[in-house]
mmCIF file of C-alpha atoms in Angstrom:
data_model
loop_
_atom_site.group_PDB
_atom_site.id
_atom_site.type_symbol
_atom_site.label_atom_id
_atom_site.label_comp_id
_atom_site.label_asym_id
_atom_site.label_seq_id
_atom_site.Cartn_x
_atom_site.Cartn_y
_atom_site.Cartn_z
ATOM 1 C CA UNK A 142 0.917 7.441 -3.084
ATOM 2 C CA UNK A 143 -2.028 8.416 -0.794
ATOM 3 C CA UNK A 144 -0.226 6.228 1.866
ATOM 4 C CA UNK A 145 2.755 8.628 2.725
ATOM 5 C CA UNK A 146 0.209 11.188 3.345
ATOM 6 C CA UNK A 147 -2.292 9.817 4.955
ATOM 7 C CA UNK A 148 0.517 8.702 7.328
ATOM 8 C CA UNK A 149 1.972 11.910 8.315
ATOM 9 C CA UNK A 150 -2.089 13.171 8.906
ATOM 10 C CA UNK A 151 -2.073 10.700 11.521
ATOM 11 C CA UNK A 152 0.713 10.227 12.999
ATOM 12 C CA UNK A 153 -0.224 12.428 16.241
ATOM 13 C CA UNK A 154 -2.979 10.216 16.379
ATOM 14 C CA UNK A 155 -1.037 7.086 16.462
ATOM 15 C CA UNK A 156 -2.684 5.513 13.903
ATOM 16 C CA UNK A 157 -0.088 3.890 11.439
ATOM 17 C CA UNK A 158 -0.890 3.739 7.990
ATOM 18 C CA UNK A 159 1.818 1.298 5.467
ATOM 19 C CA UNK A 160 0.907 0.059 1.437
ATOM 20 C CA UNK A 161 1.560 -3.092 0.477
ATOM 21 C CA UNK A 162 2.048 -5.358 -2.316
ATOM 22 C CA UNK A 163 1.488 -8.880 -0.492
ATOM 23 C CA UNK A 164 2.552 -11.070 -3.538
ATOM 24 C CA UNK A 165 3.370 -11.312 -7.358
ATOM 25 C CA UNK A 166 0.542 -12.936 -9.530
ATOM 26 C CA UNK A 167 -1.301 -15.249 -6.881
ATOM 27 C CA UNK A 168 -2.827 -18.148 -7.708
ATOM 28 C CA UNK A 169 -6.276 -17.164 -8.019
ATOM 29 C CA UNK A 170 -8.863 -17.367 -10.663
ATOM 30 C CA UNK A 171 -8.034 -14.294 -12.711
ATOM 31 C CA UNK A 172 -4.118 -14.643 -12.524
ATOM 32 C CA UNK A 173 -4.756 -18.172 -14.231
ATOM 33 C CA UNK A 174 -7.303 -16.905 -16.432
ATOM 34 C CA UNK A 175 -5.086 -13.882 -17.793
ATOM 35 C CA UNK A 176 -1.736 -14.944 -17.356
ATOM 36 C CA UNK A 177 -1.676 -18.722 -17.188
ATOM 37 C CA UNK A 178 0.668 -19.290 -14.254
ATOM 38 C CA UNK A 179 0.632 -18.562 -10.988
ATOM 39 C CA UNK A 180 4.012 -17.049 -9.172
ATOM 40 C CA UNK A 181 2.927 -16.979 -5.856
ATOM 41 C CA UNK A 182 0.170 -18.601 -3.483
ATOM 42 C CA UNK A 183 -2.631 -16.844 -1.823
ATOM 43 C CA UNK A 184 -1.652 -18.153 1.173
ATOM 44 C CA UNK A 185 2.005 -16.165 0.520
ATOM 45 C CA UNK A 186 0.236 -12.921 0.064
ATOM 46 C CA UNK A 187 -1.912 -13.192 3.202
ATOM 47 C CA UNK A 188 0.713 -14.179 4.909
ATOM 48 C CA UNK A 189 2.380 -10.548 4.232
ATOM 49 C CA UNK A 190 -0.641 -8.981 5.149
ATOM 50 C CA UNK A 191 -0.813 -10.721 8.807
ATOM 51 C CA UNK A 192 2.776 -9.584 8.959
ATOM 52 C CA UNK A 193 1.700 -6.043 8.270
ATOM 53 C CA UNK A 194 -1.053 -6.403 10.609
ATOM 54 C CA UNK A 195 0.225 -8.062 13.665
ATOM 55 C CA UNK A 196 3.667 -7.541 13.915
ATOM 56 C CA UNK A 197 5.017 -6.014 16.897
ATOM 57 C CA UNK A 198 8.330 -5.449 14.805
ATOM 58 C CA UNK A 199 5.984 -2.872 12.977
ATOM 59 C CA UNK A 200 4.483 -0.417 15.529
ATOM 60 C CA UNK A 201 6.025 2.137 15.441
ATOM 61 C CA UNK A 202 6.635 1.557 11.426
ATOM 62 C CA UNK A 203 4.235 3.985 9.462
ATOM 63 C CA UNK A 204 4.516 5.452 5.947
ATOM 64 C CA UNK A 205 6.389 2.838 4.486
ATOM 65 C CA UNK A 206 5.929 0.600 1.411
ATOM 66 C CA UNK A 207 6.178 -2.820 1.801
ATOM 67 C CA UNK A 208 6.351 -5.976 -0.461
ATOM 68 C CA UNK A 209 5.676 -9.436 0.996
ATOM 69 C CA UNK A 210 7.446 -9.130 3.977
ATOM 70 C CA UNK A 211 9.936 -6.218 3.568
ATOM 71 C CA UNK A 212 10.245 -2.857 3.579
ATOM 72 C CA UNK A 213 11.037 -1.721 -0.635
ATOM 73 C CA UNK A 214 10.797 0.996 -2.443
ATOM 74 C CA UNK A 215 7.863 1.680 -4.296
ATOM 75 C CA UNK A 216 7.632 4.005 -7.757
ATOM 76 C CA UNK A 217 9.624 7.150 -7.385
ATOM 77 C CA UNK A 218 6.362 8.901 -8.549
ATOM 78 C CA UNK A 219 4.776 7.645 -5.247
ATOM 79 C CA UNK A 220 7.757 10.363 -3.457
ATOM 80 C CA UNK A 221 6.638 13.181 -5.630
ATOM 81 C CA UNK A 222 5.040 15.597 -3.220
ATOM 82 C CA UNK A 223 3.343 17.439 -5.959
ATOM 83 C CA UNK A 224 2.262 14.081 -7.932
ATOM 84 C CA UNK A 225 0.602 13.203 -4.716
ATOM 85 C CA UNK A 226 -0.740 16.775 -4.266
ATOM 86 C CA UNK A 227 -2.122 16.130 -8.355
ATOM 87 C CA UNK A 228 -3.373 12.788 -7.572
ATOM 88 C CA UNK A 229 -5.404 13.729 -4.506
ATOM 89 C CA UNK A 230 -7.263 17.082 -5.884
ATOM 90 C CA UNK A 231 -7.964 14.945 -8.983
ATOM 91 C CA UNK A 232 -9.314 12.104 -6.777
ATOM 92 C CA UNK A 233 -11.523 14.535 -4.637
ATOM 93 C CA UNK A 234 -12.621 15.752 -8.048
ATOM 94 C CA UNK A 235 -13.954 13.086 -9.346
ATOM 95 C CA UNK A 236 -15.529 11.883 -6.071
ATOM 96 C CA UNK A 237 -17.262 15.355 -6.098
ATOM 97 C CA UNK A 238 -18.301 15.310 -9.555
ATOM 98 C CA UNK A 239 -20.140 11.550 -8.871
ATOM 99 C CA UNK A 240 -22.133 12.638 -5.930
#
């Protein structure tokens, strides 16, 4: 959610900010010990990631939700200005409230 704002706070700057979900259940150590079997590699997710990264497909690409590869949509609640606006004051809250 924080990614769609963060990304139109920088934009000017050129600074391009995109989530991502690289890959479903990897195959690491906690994905075997919770769920059993693996779905994907770890080797599939950071391969999304480098794509993110490095891709000159992608610059001028900002405020976008990606998964693996290509662009998706991610949880309506994520387009919900005021669920972002909720999400952020309770964030800076709680970081408050800790230091």
């Amino acid at each position: 959610m924080f990614t769609f704002d963060l990304s139109a706070e920088l934009k000017e700057r050129k600074i391009n900010v995109n989530a991502l979900h690289p890959a479903t259940l990897m195959s690491t150590s906690m994905v075997k010990d919770h769920f059993g079997q693996a779905q994907s590699s770890v080797e599939e997710g950071f391969s999304a990631i480098e794509f993110l990264a490095t891709s000159k497909n992608l610059d001028e690409i900002t405020g976008r939700y990606f998964e693996n590869k290509s662009q998706a949509q991610a949880n309506a609640q994520a387009y919900d200005k005021e669920a972002r606006k909720k999400l952020r004051q309770t964030t800076t809250d709680s970081i408050a409230a800790y230091l």
